[in-house]
Amino acid sequence: MNGDTAQTGPERSLNFLEEIIQEDLTQGKYKSIVTRFPPEPNGYLHIGHAKSICLNFGLALKYGGKTNLRFDDTNPTKEDIEYVDSIKEDILWLGFRWADEFYASDYFEQLYQWAHMLIRKGLAYIDDQTQEEIRLGRGTVTTPGTESPFRNRSVEENADLFTRMRNGEFPDGSRVLRAKIDMSHPNMLMRDPIMYRIIHAEHHRTGNKWCIYPMYDYAHGQCDSIEQITHSICTLEFDVHRPLYDWFIEKLEIFPSRQYEFARLNITYTVMSKRKLLELVKAGLVNGWDDPRMPTICGLRRRGYTPSGIRLFSEKVGVAKRDNVIDISLMEWCIREELNKTAPRCMAVLDPLKVVLINYPREKEEYMTAPVNPEDPQAGERPIPFTNELYIERDDFMEDPPKKFFRLRPGGEVRLKYGYIIRCDKVIKDNEGNITELHCTYDPESKPGTGTWRSVKGTIHWLSAAHAIQAEVRLFDKLFTEPYMGNIPEEKDYRDFLNPGSLRTVKACIDNHAAGLANKAVPGKDDTRTRIQFERLGYFVADYDSTPERPVFNRICTLKDTFAKTLKRP
Ligand code: ATP
Ligand code: MG
């Protein structure tokens, strides 16, 4: 993390937004603050939006203000009600409640009237130039623009043309309304920016009522002002828009909302743009918006992330003024911290290999005891059935192991976690030479809590074969192979960096407690799934595909950070 990100914990110093707000409140500039979260309903929210949500709602909560949810629906061709619903669901799931729900389209009439007001003040005009002419007329960063031949139309003509634009008399692209500012302004955005364009398209809320739509720069600040937003927080790339934001408010003499910018959240090994995420979904490169590998809120939810884990991550990331990239392992650390304290421990064996204890009575069944959660003594103990046939992980046995392999090998001993020490006597193979079974003997004196404790180097986990339940386990890895996806060369496509090993589906056996959670998975905000730890393997949760007949578990994260150490900054 950068030096300019906030520290965490109750004693951390104020971030720059908190400083501004405290100052404003102390000086009595506002009685209370109003923030807003302004998504465009053109895709599902991602973890970057979660950061913005936590920030906007968090500030209002901290300072006793309120936060509006405002859909920035000024782009009729890309927006859809499906996205509106998913956005609301995601915010609620994250644990926030908005004061009011608004739509930029609610304000179309007001925005239109204000545009007329600017025309009457001689501060806006109808331009008949083509898009290309307008673009060329803007000039460049080093050369001033040239004024449009339509710039000095009379107020009456402008007002008349604008009314007729609204009435649908002109085709798409034939005219625009532009603010009349300064064609040689050093800030290119101030060179007579476009306020309205003609789009004959159906809008998901206003239908065919409108055929002119306001541009972001004309709509956003005015919507903020209507709602009396005191602190309009957006990402850094909008800092060049601020003079324009202020210009409209000043000329219209409306409530003076103020815009503040912070660095957008970027995370290693993933992309964070709705356009790219939509492409991945449409091309079938992932299994939908809620694919557990996606950085979307619904993807993280399906994977098993908790709202509190995401909120903690947002807090840890802090509020930066410079762009940076946050290591994805910080996100995993946040959820791991929480789950370590809360997740009941269970057993699962991936890619099981059968172990037959030849000296253990066939009919016998006994119970070992293990803590439900060693981090939480209140959680009590759980019984683990033990019989003469067990499953262990295939990876926990090697016929011809290297020196430092402390798990099971021919002739070697290992402790079964919470159980006996066993020794491998015989390796059974099929005709093709695949290992199908191990014959072992157990040491009856080695049961924990009885006799004297004998220690051996390795401990492995296991399940009684008779009690084990078949399941599918999905193991995820990072979605892309490249940590800094923002740095990939322009001639390359981000899709070329997809990690082919990002999803591994493994056959597994699980214990009955885990199996009992298999049918508790409901998509959506009312997710009540129990997150569990499969010992030695990581934290897991039942996937939505899970049924009592066929349990499916997602790995939320491993027990330890597996790839942060290998990360090198470019
Ligand atoms: P994208 O670029 O992913 O399409 P966007 O900025 O176009 O995102 P909006 O729906 O306009 O998406 O965003 C809603 C709010 O979320 C905005 O205030 C925006 O600044 C904020 N936001 C979007 N992406 C991030 C991010 N990566 N980090 C922090 N805030 C973000
Ligand atoms: Mg946007």
XYZ file of C-alpha atoms and ligand atoms in Angstrom:
602
model
C 0.000 0.000 0.000
C 1.071 3.548 -0.564
C 2.181 5.825 2.202
C -0.764 8.104 1.566
C -3.420 5.489 2.232
C -5.253 5.668 5.511
C -4.298 3.578 8.486
C -6.919 1.396 10.042
C -8.422 0.934 13.439
C -10.222 3.361 15.638
C -7.073 5.428 16.224
C -6.143 5.905 12.614
C -5.743 9.482 11.525
C -8.493 11.066 9.459
C -8.378 10.579 5.722
C -8.480 13.712 3.606
C -12.228 13.484 3.005
C -12.939 13.183 6.709
C -10.748 16.210 7.308
C -12.709 18.232 4.762
C -16.050 17.159 6.192
C -15.031 17.860 9.793
C -13.841 21.292 8.760
C -17.085 21.999 6.876
C -19.172 20.929 9.859
C -17.049 22.865 12.337
C -17.356 25.999 10.259
C -21.089 25.496 10.012
C -21.016 25.318 6.238
C -23.598 22.519 6.405
C -25.838 21.325 9.207
C -25.323 17.750 8.124
C -23.744 16.064 5.138
C -25.387 14.317 2.203
C -23.441 11.932 -0.024
C -24.595 9.799 -2.903
C -23.629 6.635 -4.715
C -24.289 7.218 -8.434
C -23.961 4.007 -10.465
C -24.774 3.829 -14.127
C -27.082 0.797 -14.496
C -25.075 -0.709 -17.342
C -23.483 -3.665 -15.569
C -23.010 -5.428 -12.256
C -21.106 -3.747 -9.456
C -17.529 -4.761 -8.763
C -15.228 -4.456 -5.776
C -14.210 -0.965 -6.928
C -17.823 0.111 -6.576
C -17.899 -1.571 -3.177
C -15.058 0.737 -2.167
C -17.077 3.734 -3.316
C -20.196 2.466 -1.521
C -18.328 1.888 1.747
C -16.771 5.322 1.449
C -19.946 7.275 0.665
C -22.201 5.446 3.102
C -19.414 5.215 5.671
C -18.830 8.982 5.725
C -22.526 9.711 6.121
C -22.810 7.179 8.939
C -19.746 8.555 10.682
C -20.925 12.154 10.524
C -24.635 11.602 11.036
C -25.614 12.445 7.465
C -27.375 10.502 4.756
C -26.594 8.848 1.439
C -28.768 8.709 -1.642
C -28.702 6.011 -4.250
C -28.896 7.690 -7.615
C -28.967 5.799 -10.856
C -27.089 7.764 -13.453
C -29.352 6.615 -16.278
C -28.580 9.167 -18.966
C -27.393 6.632 -21.530
C -30.553 4.886 -22.760
C -28.856 2.427 -25.127
C -26.634 0.676 -22.579
C -28.835 0.538 -19.524
C -31.226 -2.032 -18.217
C -33.558 -2.744 -15.306
C -31.716 -6.033 -14.643
C -28.715 -3.951 -13.592
C -30.816 -1.636 -11.426
C -32.088 -4.626 -9.451
C -28.684 -6.228 -9.048
C -27.136 -2.951 -7.873
C -29.758 -2.531 -5.160
C -29.327 -6.109 -4.044
C -25.561 -5.706 -3.816
C -25.731 -2.513 -1.742
C -28.225 -4.090 0.668
C -26.081 -7.190 0.964
C -23.057 -5.047 1.781
C -25.076 -3.796 4.720
C -25.989 -0.253 3.683
C -29.387 1.452 3.466
C -29.876 4.490 1.258
C -31.993 7.442 2.343
C -33.668 8.001 -1.045
C -33.610 6.227 -4.368
C -33.393 8.579 -7.318
C -32.819 8.401 -11.034
C -31.111 11.053 -13.118
C -34.042 10.536 -15.476
C -36.374 11.826 -12.720
C -34.716 15.179 -13.294
C -34.858 15.297 -17.097
C -37.548 17.995 -17.074
C -35.661 20.159 -14.575
C -32.384 19.709 -16.467
C -34.156 20.680 -19.659
C -35.582 23.836 -18.075
C -32.171 24.770 -16.728
C -30.669 24.294 -20.174
C -33.220 26.808 -21.476
C -32.182 29.146 -18.701
C -28.568 28.970 -19.845
C -29.698 29.630 -23.436
C -31.575 32.716 -22.261
C -28.477 33.892 -20.430
C -26.531 33.547 -23.667
C -24.500 30.718 -22.143
C -25.559 27.859 -24.417
C -26.171 27.419 -28.137
C -27.273 24.888 -30.694
C -24.450 23.657 -32.887
C -25.233 22.095 -36.281
C -21.695 20.933 -36.960
C -20.998 17.252 -37.420
C -19.397 15.287 -34.600
C -16.129 15.304 -36.523
C -16.216 19.070 -37.058
C -16.871 19.600 -33.384
C -13.996 17.329 -32.484
C -11.582 19.100 -34.801
C -12.777 22.517 -33.644
C -11.800 21.677 -30.053
C -8.126 22.123 -30.898
C -5.466 20.307 -28.938
C -3.777 20.609 -25.590
C -1.231 22.955 -27.172
C -3.432 24.802 -29.683
C -6.634 26.679 -28.961
C -9.910 25.578 -30.515
C -11.876 27.465 -33.140
C -15.332 28.843 -32.590
C -18.246 27.142 -34.275
C -19.935 29.134 -37.077
C -23.185 28.543 -35.117
C -21.815 29.969 -31.874
C -23.405 33.376 -32.214
C -26.966 32.376 -32.962
C -29.576 34.565 -31.328
C -31.114 33.549 -28.031
C -34.512 33.194 -29.767
C -33.156 30.898 -32.459
C -31.319 28.752 -29.892
C -34.408 28.492 -27.688
C -36.560 27.575 -30.667
C -34.143 24.965 -32.003
C -33.698 23.406 -28.564
C -37.466 23.118 -28.124
C -37.719 21.485 -31.525
C -34.838 19.149 -30.672
C -36.857 17.982 -27.709
C -39.966 17.644 -29.839
C -38.210 15.148 -32.043
C -37.984 17.224 -35.189
C -34.350 16.359 -35.899
C -32.531 13.089 -36.520
C -29.816 11.640 -34.272
C -26.519 13.451 -34.507
C -27.833 16.422 -36.472
C -27.499 18.991 -33.687
C -26.243 19.352 -30.145
C -26.628 21.886 -27.376
C -23.269 23.253 -26.227
C -22.293 25.431 -23.306
C -20.756 28.707 -24.435
C -17.602 29.008 -22.383
C -14.200 29.540 -23.970
C -12.797 27.840 -27.059
C -9.238 28.589 -26.023
C -9.576 27.511 -22.401
C -6.485 25.575 -21.253
C -8.816 22.831 -19.973
C -10.159 21.154 -23.120
C -13.369 20.185 -21.313
C -14.202 23.884 -20.967
C -14.111 24.476 -24.728
C -17.850 24.669 -25.257
C -18.703 21.187 -23.932
C -21.719 19.364 -25.303
C -24.695 19.413 -22.936
C -27.341 17.513 -24.924
C -27.367 15.157 -27.866
C -30.231 13.680 -29.871
C -30.795 9.956 -29.350
C -34.046 8.473 -30.570
C -33.917 5.482 -28.282
C -36.236 3.962 -25.744
C -35.192 4.569 -22.164
C -35.797 1.845 -19.556
C -37.699 4.312 -17.366
C -38.893 7.221 -19.468
C -39.748 5.124 -22.520
C -40.030 7.310 -25.601
C -40.746 10.518 -23.756
C -37.323 11.934 -24.508
C -35.187 11.975 -27.609
C -32.560 14.320 -26.226
C -30.315 13.141 -23.412
C -27.964 15.181 -21.185
C -24.248 14.438 -21.150
C -22.602 13.279 -17.930
C -21.026 16.667 -17.253
C -24.271 18.544 -17.567
C -26.341 15.998 -15.641
C -24.190 14.922 -12.765
C -23.563 18.148 -10.905
C -27.118 19.340 -11.450
C -28.507 16.088 -10.019
C -26.170 16.497 -7.036
C -27.449 20.005 -6.596
C -31.128 19.040 -6.774
C -30.538 16.497 -4.034
C -28.445 19.001 -2.065
C -25.498 16.645 -2.020
C -22.844 18.355 0.079
C -19.882 16.140 -0.821
C -19.943 14.566 -4.254
C -17.163 12.006 -4.189
C -15.842 10.508 -7.387
C -12.684 8.982 -8.759
C -9.535 10.810 -9.742
C -10.086 10.898 -13.485
C -12.908 13.371 -12.881
C -10.669 16.066 -11.424
C -10.413 17.763 -14.830
C -14.220 17.851 -14.917
C -14.449 19.824 -11.688
C -14.188 23.320 -13.249
C -17.106 22.452 -15.485
C -19.051 20.977 -12.578
C -18.566 24.283 -10.749
C -19.302 26.407 -13.850
C -22.794 24.964 -14.375
C -23.676 25.309 -10.701
C -22.430 28.880 -10.613
C -24.211 29.958 -13.795
C -27.463 28.298 -12.779
C -27.163 29.709 -9.263
C -28.257 26.464 -7.660
C -27.256 24.586 -4.503
C -23.453 24.512 -4.431
C -22.589 20.812 -4.280
C -18.824 20.230 -4.279
C -16.913 17.489 -6.014
C -13.970 15.657 -4.383
C -11.812 13.023 -6.016
C -10.051 9.959 -4.637
C -7.986 7.241 -6.337
C -10.023 4.435 -7.835
C -9.414 0.997 -6.467
C -7.277 -1.282 -8.621
C -6.418 -4.818 -7.571
C -3.700 -7.125 -8.861
C -4.552 -10.046 -11.165
C -7.950 -8.726 -12.145
C -9.716 -6.152 -14.283
C -12.153 -3.632 -12.918
C -14.158 -2.211 -15.737
C -17.773 -3.053 -16.378
C -17.094 -3.147 -20.103
C -14.398 -5.806 -19.758
C -16.341 -7.809 -17.208
C -19.335 -7.772 -19.550
C -17.118 -9.027 -22.372
C -15.881 -11.927 -20.232
C -19.478 -12.868 -19.444
C -20.733 -12.531 -23.022
C -17.848 -14.527 -24.481
C -18.426 -17.313 -21.946
C -14.895 -16.928 -20.601
C -16.414 -17.021 -17.121
C -19.676 -18.576 -15.957
C -21.737 -15.410 -15.631
C -21.527 -12.217 -13.588
C -21.497 -14.194 -10.367
C -18.710 -16.559 -11.328
C -16.729 -16.869 -8.073
C -13.560 -15.789 -9.886
C -15.072 -12.461 -10.900
C -14.289 -9.266 -8.927
C -18.016 -8.456 -8.994
C -19.844 -8.134 -5.705
C -22.173 -10.987 -6.686
C -19.149 -13.100 -7.677
C -17.422 -12.482 -4.362
C -20.703 -13.221 -2.588
C -21.135 -16.523 -4.396
C -17.538 -17.396 -3.653
C -18.267 -16.931 0.040
C -16.900 -13.497 0.882
C -18.852 -11.798 3.660
C -20.092 -8.199 3.693
C -17.978 -7.537 6.789
C -14.899 -8.956 5.050
C -15.408 -6.599 2.122
C -16.052 -3.646 4.415
C -12.860 -4.411 6.316
C -10.972 -4.560 3.030
C -12.366 -1.204 2.004
C -11.264 0.276 5.315
C -7.762 -1.220 4.997
C -7.353 0.100 1.484
C -7.970 3.604 2.777
C -8.551 6.703 0.715
C -5.679 7.623 -1.546
C -5.120 10.691 -3.679
C -2.767 8.944 -6.056
C -3.545 5.945 -8.244
C -2.193 2.672 -6.947
C -2.735 -1.065 -7.201
C -3.761 -3.047 -4.157
C -2.425 -6.557 -3.750
C -5.269 -9.071 -4.048
C -3.818 -10.920 -1.064
C -4.966 -8.032 1.165
C -8.540 -8.874 0.217
C -7.957 -12.528 1.065
C -6.277 -11.548 4.313
C -9.379 -9.613 5.367
C -11.752 -12.505 4.827
C -9.316 -15.016 6.319
C -9.021 -12.933 9.501
C -12.758 -13.047 9.955
C -13.316 -16.672 9.020
C -10.507 -17.870 11.251
C -12.536 -16.574 14.186
C -15.973 -17.667 13.029
C -15.762 -20.721 10.781
C -16.507 -24.125 12.282
C -13.886 -26.704 11.357
C -14.821 -29.662 9.175
C -13.020 -32.362 7.288
C -12.771 -32.854 3.551
C -10.439 -35.091 1.633
C -9.630 -34.070 -1.928
C -8.900 -36.756 -4.479
C -9.307 -39.478 -1.850
C -7.067 -42.535 -1.491
C -8.334 -45.444 0.577
C -6.418 -46.616 3.626
C -7.273 -50.002 5.180
C -6.138 -50.496 8.752
C -5.402 -54.199 8.822
C -5.083 -54.465 12.616
C -8.198 -52.422 13.459
C -11.337 -54.508 14.158
C -13.684 -54.496 11.134
C -16.900 -53.864 13.038
C -15.458 -51.336 15.446
C -16.419 -47.678 15.382
C -15.100 -45.080 17.804
C -15.161 -41.317 17.989
C -12.249 -38.932 18.131
C -12.818 -35.439 19.486
C -11.763 -32.203 17.888
C -12.534 -28.572 18.654
C -15.288 -27.025 16.542
C -13.095 -23.931 16.380
C -9.815 -23.724 18.292
C -10.066 -19.898 18.118
C -13.374 -20.004 19.947
C -13.431 -22.175 23.092
C -17.192 -21.519 23.441
C -17.809 -23.406 20.213
C -17.230 -26.747 21.942
C -16.146 -30.038 20.470
C -17.167 -32.255 17.603
C -17.000 -36.033 17.350
C -15.201 -37.591 14.384
C -16.020 -41.224 13.574
C -13.098 -43.598 13.146
C -13.270 -47.042 11.493
C -10.932 -49.535 9.832
C -11.298 -47.967 6.384
C -10.327 -44.351 5.886
C -9.709 -41.844 3.149
C -6.646 -39.649 2.994
C -5.601 -37.201 0.300
C -3.725 -38.768 -2.563
C -1.225 -35.917 -2.246
C -0.480 -36.941 1.330
C 1.122 -40.178 0.174
C 4.223 -40.622 -1.956
C 5.697 -43.908 -2.944
C 9.108 -42.460 -3.598
C 9.174 -39.160 -1.732
C 11.876 -36.500 -1.668
C 13.817 -35.887 1.552
C 11.627 -33.286 3.194
C 8.344 -35.129 2.657
C 6.930 -35.762 6.140
C 3.597 -37.239 5.192
C 2.897 -40.902 4.467
C 5.386 -43.120 2.615
C 5.917 -46.887 2.423
C 7.210 -48.047 5.797
C 6.754 -44.561 7.244
C 4.553 -43.257 10.023
C 2.214 -40.337 10.183
C -0.352 -39.064 12.689
C -3.978 -38.907 11.661
C -5.137 -35.554 12.970
C -7.028 -36.028 16.296
C -6.436 -39.795 15.878
C -3.891 -42.578 15.892
C -0.464 -42.911 14.374
C -0.468 -45.243 11.378
C 2.302 -46.944 9.431
C 2.086 -47.821 5.748
C 2.873 -51.487 5.183
C 1.684 -52.198 1.674
C 0.808 -50.299 -1.476
C -1.937 -51.898 -3.606
C -2.064 -51.081 -7.324
C -4.309 -51.877 -10.277
C -3.154 -53.448 -13.548
C -2.035 -50.066 -14.876
C 0.123 -49.398 -11.847
C -2.180 -46.816 -10.270
C -2.263 -46.870 -6.497
C -5.737 -47.920 -5.377
C -5.310 -48.607 -1.686
C -2.836 -48.526 1.168
C -2.669 -51.195 3.815
C -1.577 -49.740 7.109
C -1.349 -50.685 10.764
C -2.374 -48.344 13.530
C -0.693 -47.934 16.888
C -3.436 -48.517 19.533
C -1.284 -46.744 22.150
C -1.160 -43.514 20.204
C -4.699 -42.214 20.711
C -4.588 -38.578 21.849
C -5.385 -38.107 25.525
C -4.368 -41.659 26.471
C -1.017 -43.021 27.596
C 2.078 -41.051 26.693
C 2.156 -38.762 23.699
C 4.395 -39.995 20.941
C 5.161 -37.538 18.212
C 5.906 -38.180 14.578
C 6.905 -35.623 12.004
C 3.801 -35.468 9.857
C 0.083 -35.014 10.578
C -2.527 -35.545 7.894
C -6.303 -35.288 7.824
C -8.671 -38.127 7.013
C -12.240 -39.341 6.973
C -13.849 -42.628 7.868
C -14.759 -44.195 4.510
C -18.054 -45.504 5.822
C -19.105 -42.032 6.948
C -17.653 -39.945 4.138
C -20.004 -38.205 1.719
C -19.124 -37.611 -1.928
C -18.890 -34.008 -2.989
C -17.506 -31.662 -5.585
C -15.031 -29.011 -4.571
C -14.181 -25.969 -6.679
C -10.762 -24.449 -6.171
C -10.137 -20.987 -7.567
C -7.008 -19.196 -8.504
C -6.522 -15.647 -9.727
C -8.435 -14.835 -12.909
C -5.447 -13.413 -14.786
C -1.779 -14.335 -14.815
C -0.548 -10.750 -14.921
C -0.552 -8.776 -11.643
C -0.705 -5.320 -13.198
C -3.449 -5.614 -15.779
C -3.402 -1.851 -16.215
C 0.131 -2.086 -17.570
C -0.304 -4.587 -20.359
C 0.961 -3.243 -23.678
C -1.662 -1.695 -25.914
C -1.153 -4.146 -28.762
C -2.077 -7.001 -26.438
C -5.554 -8.065 -25.382
C -6.302 -8.452 -21.698
C -8.097 -11.704 -22.493
C -4.777 -13.232 -23.548
C -3.777 -13.073 -19.894
C -6.646 -15.197 -18.573
C -5.320 -17.847 -16.217
C -6.208 -21.263 -17.693
C -5.937 -22.791 -14.210
C -8.261 -20.344 -12.472
C -10.881 -23.032 -11.818
C -10.106 -26.568 -10.712
C -12.963 -28.940 -9.981
C -11.999 -31.795 -7.699
C -13.796 -34.920 -6.447
C -13.799 -34.994 -2.715
C -15.233 -36.612 0.398
C -16.626 -34.448 3.156
C -17.891 -35.029 6.671
C -21.557 -35.039 7.584
C -21.529 -31.602 9.168
C -20.333 -30.028 5.928
C -22.792 -32.135 3.938
C -25.592 -30.841 6.137
C -24.881 -27.327 4.861
C -25.124 -28.346 1.244
C -28.677 -27.190 0.532
C -28.524 -23.893 2.374
C -27.303 -21.895 -0.593
C -29.679 -19.265 -1.969
C -28.404 -16.622 -4.375
C -29.035 -13.012 -3.502
C -28.791 -10.661 -0.608
C -30.329 -12.961 1.984
C -27.369 -15.262 1.998
C -27.254 -17.211 5.252
C -24.716 -19.818 4.291
C -22.321 -21.042 6.968
C -18.688 -20.596 6.002
C -16.545 -23.475 7.209
C -12.920 -24.390 7.358
C -11.909 -27.689 5.829
C -8.866 -28.398 7.917
C -5.560 -27.881 6.127
C -7.388 -26.864 2.913
C -8.891 -23.451 3.476
C -12.256 -21.776 3.988
C -15.252 -23.017 2.049
C -18.924 -22.417 1.481
C -21.659 -24.363 -0.310
C -22.132 -23.114 -3.860
C -25.564 -22.274 -5.293
C -25.259 -25.430 -7.406
C -25.105 -27.516 -4.264
C -27.899 -29.990 -3.412
C -28.192 -32.509 -0.572
C -27.638 -35.274 -3.147
C -24.642 -33.580 -4.705
C -22.892 -31.143 -2.397
C -20.690 -28.554 -4.113
C -18.270 -26.395 -2.167
C -16.353 -23.292 -3.208
C -12.985 -22.491 -1.728
C -13.201 -18.893 -0.507
C -9.471 -18.704 0.226
C -6.611 -20.836 1.378
C -5.421 -20.922 4.999
C -2.249 -19.042 4.176
C -1.307 -16.446 1.660
C -0.051 -18.455 -1.287
C 1.117 -15.923 -3.809
C 1.764 -12.509 -2.262
C 5.415 -13.243 -1.673
C 6.105 -13.884 -5.330
C 4.676 -10.530 -6.350
C 7.176 -7.996 -7.636
C 6.258 -4.449 -8.491
C 7.073 -3.453 -12.072
P -16.401 1.167 -14.741
O -15.272 2.038 -15.193
O -16.002 -0.074 -14.040
O -17.426 0.912 -15.799
P -17.814 3.386 -13.777
O -17.042 4.406 -13.024
O -18.191 3.690 -15.164
O -17.102 2.012 -13.610
P -20.239 3.931 -12.443
O -21.470 3.121 -12.415
O -20.253 5.219 -13.165
O -19.127 3.002 -13.025
O -19.670 4.129 -10.981
C -20.434 4.450 -9.855
C -19.537 5.011 -8.799
O -18.536 4.076 -8.444
C -18.812 6.243 -9.324
O -18.874 7.244 -8.327
C -17.412 5.779 -9.544
O -16.494 6.814 -9.343
C -17.269 4.670 -8.511
N -16.267 3.680 -8.952
C -16.262 2.980 -10.101
N -15.167 2.212 -10.190
C -14.448 2.420 -9.063
C -13.214 1.923 -8.556
N -12.491 1.036 -9.236
N -12.791 2.358 -7.354
C -13.523 3.235 -6.662
N -14.687 3.747 -7.069
C -15.157 3.358 -8.255
Mg -19.286 5.749 -15.311
